């Protein structure tokens, strides 16, 4: 069985890399996540996670980041290589809620929900990228 890892070179770090992904404007979102993608020259998929304070307290935000990283790590083989992926919790579902209420709503997300959302949104964003070419 292949050992699944997420080494540092598979992560987006720094504002410049995040801005580059956002500038391509290839995003898809649903009630759980927002995923933006951009082609890279590395030849492999890289992940960036941004979880704002709108998602809840620090415990909830760190749990969301762990869920997103784990979903990405376990599905690296199913994702297209050569792309940078920026994943954020969707603000749409949390609009108008206090931080405490938002934290309660995001705290009940399961790994399966995050994984399903990630895979669906990556394929939707990839279709947008293919149509743009």
mmCIF file of C-alpha atoms in Angstrom:
data_model
loop_
_atom_site.group_PDB
_atom_site.id
_atom_site.type_symbol
_atom_site.label_atom_id
_atom_site.label_comp_id
_atom_site.label_asym_id
_atom_site.label_seq_id
_atom_site.Cartn_x
_atom_site.Cartn_y
_atom_site.Cartn_z
ATOM 1 C CA UNK A 1 0.000 0.000 0.000
ATOM 2 C CA UNK A 2 1.334 3.395 -0.984
ATOM 3 C CA UNK A 3 2.117 5.710 1.906
ATOM 4 C CA UNK A 4 0.178 8.938 1.581
ATOM 5 C CA UNK A 5 2.017 12.031 2.733
ATOM 6 C CA UNK A 6 1.711 15.773 2.424
ATOM 7 C CA UNK A 7 5.279 17.136 2.540
ATOM 8 C CA UNK A 8 6.041 20.847 2.721
ATOM 9 C CA UNK A 9 6.732 21.135 -1.004
ATOM 10 C CA UNK A 10 3.108 20.079 -1.622
ATOM 11 C CA UNK A 11 1.764 23.087 0.289
ATOM 12 C CA UNK A 12 1.208 26.675 -0.719
ATOM 13 C CA UNK A 13 2.989 29.040 1.631
ATOM 14 C CA UNK A 14 3.048 32.785 1.621
ATOM 15 C CA UNK A 15 0.707 35.468 0.413
ATOM 16 C CA UNK A 16 2.228 35.632 -3.062
ATOM 17 C CA UNK A 17 1.313 32.023 -3.870
ATOM 18 C CA UNK A 18 -2.220 32.514 -2.527
ATOM 19 C CA UNK A 19 -2.645 35.699 -4.590
ATOM 20 C CA UNK A 20 -1.438 33.891 -7.707
ATOM 21 C CA UNK A 21 -4.122 31.222 -7.302
ATOM 22 C CA UNK A 22 -6.832 33.801 -6.623
ATOM 23 C CA UNK A 23 -5.775 35.927 -9.608
ATOM 24 C CA UNK A 24 -6.600 33.086 -12.027
ATOM 25 C CA UNK A 25 -10.233 33.337 -10.894
ATOM 26 C CA UNK A 26 -10.970 29.634 -11.445
ATOM 27 C CA UNK A 27 -13.177 29.007 -8.418
ATOM 28 C CA UNK A 28 -16.114 26.800 -7.539
ATOM 29 C CA UNK A 29 -18.092 26.720 -4.311
ATOM 30 C CA UNK A 30 -20.945 24.997 -2.549
ATOM 31 C CA UNK A 31 -22.436 25.160 0.944
ATOM 32 C CA UNK A 32 -19.328 23.595 2.520
ATOM 33 C CA UNK A 33 -16.194 24.771 0.676
ATOM 34 C CA UNK A 34 -14.812 27.153 -1.907
ATOM 35 C CA UNK A 35 -12.001 25.818 -4.118
ATOM 36 C CA UNK A 36 -9.805 27.936 -6.395
ATOM 37 C CA UNK A 37 -7.229 26.412 -8.736
ATOM 38 C CA UNK A 38 -4.355 27.657 -10.855
ATOM 39 C CA UNK A 39 -1.871 25.801 -13.064
ATOM 40 C CA UNK A 40 1.652 25.459 -11.687
ATOM 41 C CA UNK A 41 5.002 24.478 -13.161
ATOM 42 C CA UNK A 42 5.756 21.868 -10.487
ATOM 43 C CA UNK A 43 3.947 18.974 -12.129
ATOM 44 C CA UNK A 44 2.242 17.941 -8.893
ATOM 45 C CA UNK A 45 -0.719 19.190 -6.882
ATOM 46 C CA UNK A 46 -0.124 21.699 -4.077
ATOM 47 C CA UNK A 47 -2.603 22.683 -1.358
ATOM 48 C CA UNK A 48 -3.269 25.970 0.367
ATOM 49 C CA UNK A 49 -5.862 26.291 3.127
ATOM 50 C CA UNK A 50 -7.313 29.568 4.332
ATOM 51 C CA UNK A 51 -9.779 29.522 7.215
ATOM 52 C CA UNK A 52 -10.904 32.945 8.405
ATOM 53 C CA UNK A 53 -12.264 33.980 11.760
ATOM 54 C CA UNK A 54 -15.767 33.963 10.271
ATOM 55 C CA UNK A 55 -15.644 30.152 10.588
ATOM 56 C CA UNK A 56 -15.572 30.146 14.375
ATOM 57 C CA UNK A 57 -13.062 30.016 17.196
ATOM 58 C CA UNK A 58 -9.535 28.671 16.957
ATOM 59 C CA UNK A 59 -10.511 25.106 17.859
ATOM 60 C CA UNK A 60 -13.089 24.992 15.057
ATOM 61 C CA UNK A 61 -10.749 26.669 12.546
ATOM 62 C CA UNK A 62 -7.920 24.230 13.272
ATOM 63 C CA UNK A 63 -10.304 21.268 12.987
ATOM 64 C CA UNK A 64 -11.484 22.527 9.596
ATOM 65 C CA UNK A 65 -7.888 22.867 8.402
ATOM 66 C CA UNK A 66 -7.095 19.333 9.531
ATOM 67 C CA UNK A 67 -10.182 17.951 7.764
ATOM 68 C CA UNK A 68 -9.316 19.758 4.522
ATOM 69 C CA UNK A 69 -5.660 18.678 4.602
ATOM 70 C CA UNK A 70 -6.634 15.073 5.309
ATOM 71 C CA UNK A 71 -9.195 14.995 2.480
ATOM 72 C CA UNK A 72 -6.542 16.376 0.115
ATOM 73 C CA UNK A 73 -3.876 13.960 1.358
ATOM 74 C CA UNK A 74 -6.065 10.885 0.936
ATOM 75 C CA UNK A 75 -7.221 11.913 -2.544
ATOM 76 C CA UNK A 76 -3.979 13.197 -4.092
ATOM 77 C CA UNK A 77 -4.079 10.442 -6.686
ATOM 78 C CA UNK A 78 -7.556 11.489 -7.838
ATOM 79 C CA UNK A 79 -6.661 15.168 -8.241
ATOM 80 C CA UNK A 80 -5.067 16.578 -11.365
ATOM 81 C CA UNK A 81 -1.345 17.186 -10.969
ATOM 82 C CA UNK A 82 0.170 20.461 -12.066
ATOM 83 C CA UNK A 83 -2.386 22.599 -10.238
ATOM 84 C CA UNK A 84 -2.353 24.666 -7.079
ATOM 85 C CA UNK A 85 -5.502 24.258 -4.985
ATOM 86 C CA UNK A 86 -6.678 26.906 -2.530
ATOM 87 C CA UNK A 87 -9.459 25.623 -0.270
ATOM 88 C CA UNK A 88 -11.566 27.790 2.053
ATOM 89 C CA UNK A 89 -14.734 27.147 4.044
ATOM 90 C CA UNK A 90 -17.700 28.642 2.245
ATOM 91 C CA UNK A 91 -18.906 31.943 3.643
ATOM 92 C CA UNK A 92 -22.266 31.547 1.934
ATOM 93 C CA UNK A 93 -23.586 29.110 4.539
ATOM 94 C CA UNK A 94 -22.341 31.276 7.423
ATOM 95 C CA UNK A 95 -23.487 34.693 6.210
ATOM 96 C CA UNK A 96 -25.331 36.669 8.879
ATOM 97 C CA UNK A 97 -24.365 34.373 11.757
ATOM 98 C CA UNK A 98 -22.380 35.378 14.815
ATOM 99 C CA UNK A 99 -18.962 33.775 15.169
ATOM 100 C CA UNK A 100 -20.310 31.470 17.882
ATOM 101 C CA UNK A 101 -23.219 30.311 15.694
ATOM 102 C CA UNK A 102 -20.888 29.901 12.715
ATOM 103 C CA UNK A 103 -18.543 27.834 14.868
ATOM 104 C CA UNK A 104 -21.380 25.558 15.904
ATOM 105 C CA UNK A 105 -22.443 25.051 12.311
ATOM 106 C CA UNK A 106 -18.931 24.300 11.012
ATOM 107 C CA UNK A 107 -18.016 22.170 14.037
ATOM 108 C CA UNK A 108 -20.493 19.489 12.955
ATOM 109 C CA UNK A 109 -18.943 19.003 9.508
ATOM 110 C CA UNK A 110 -17.721 15.455 8.971
ATOM 111 C CA UNK A 111 -14.704 14.250 7.041
ATOM 112 C CA UNK A 112 -17.005 12.632 4.481
ATOM 113 C CA UNK A 113 -18.808 15.929 3.810
ATOM 114 C CA UNK A 114 -15.525 17.787 3.362
ATOM 115 C CA UNK A 115 -14.081 15.059 1.124
ATOM 116 C CA UNK A 116 -17.192 14.860 -1.073
ATOM 117 C CA UNK A 117 -17.328 18.634 -1.413
ATOM 118 C CA UNK A 118 -13.601 18.895 -2.195
ATOM 119 C CA UNK A 119 -13.716 16.297 -4.969
ATOM 120 C CA UNK A 120 -16.843 17.763 -6.572
ATOM 121 C CA UNK A 121 -15.518 21.324 -6.483
ATOM 122 C CA UNK A 122 -12.093 20.377 -7.811
ATOM 123 C CA UNK A 123 -13.684 18.738 -10.841
ATOM 124 C CA UNK A 124 -15.968 21.767 -11.360
ATOM 125 C CA UNK A 125 -13.034 24.194 -11.162
ATOM 126 C CA UNK A 126 -10.997 21.939 -13.481
ATOM 127 C CA UNK A 127 -13.827 22.042 -16.040
ATOM 128 C CA UNK A 128 -13.755 25.851 -15.856
ATOM 129 C CA UNK A 129 -9.998 25.783 -16.429
ATOM 130 C CA UNK A 130 -10.376 23.462 -19.427
ATOM 131 C CA UNK A 131 -13.088 25.690 -20.932
ATOM 132 C CA UNK A 132 -10.901 28.763 -20.530
ATOM 133 C CA UNK A 133 -8.105 27.282 -22.660
#
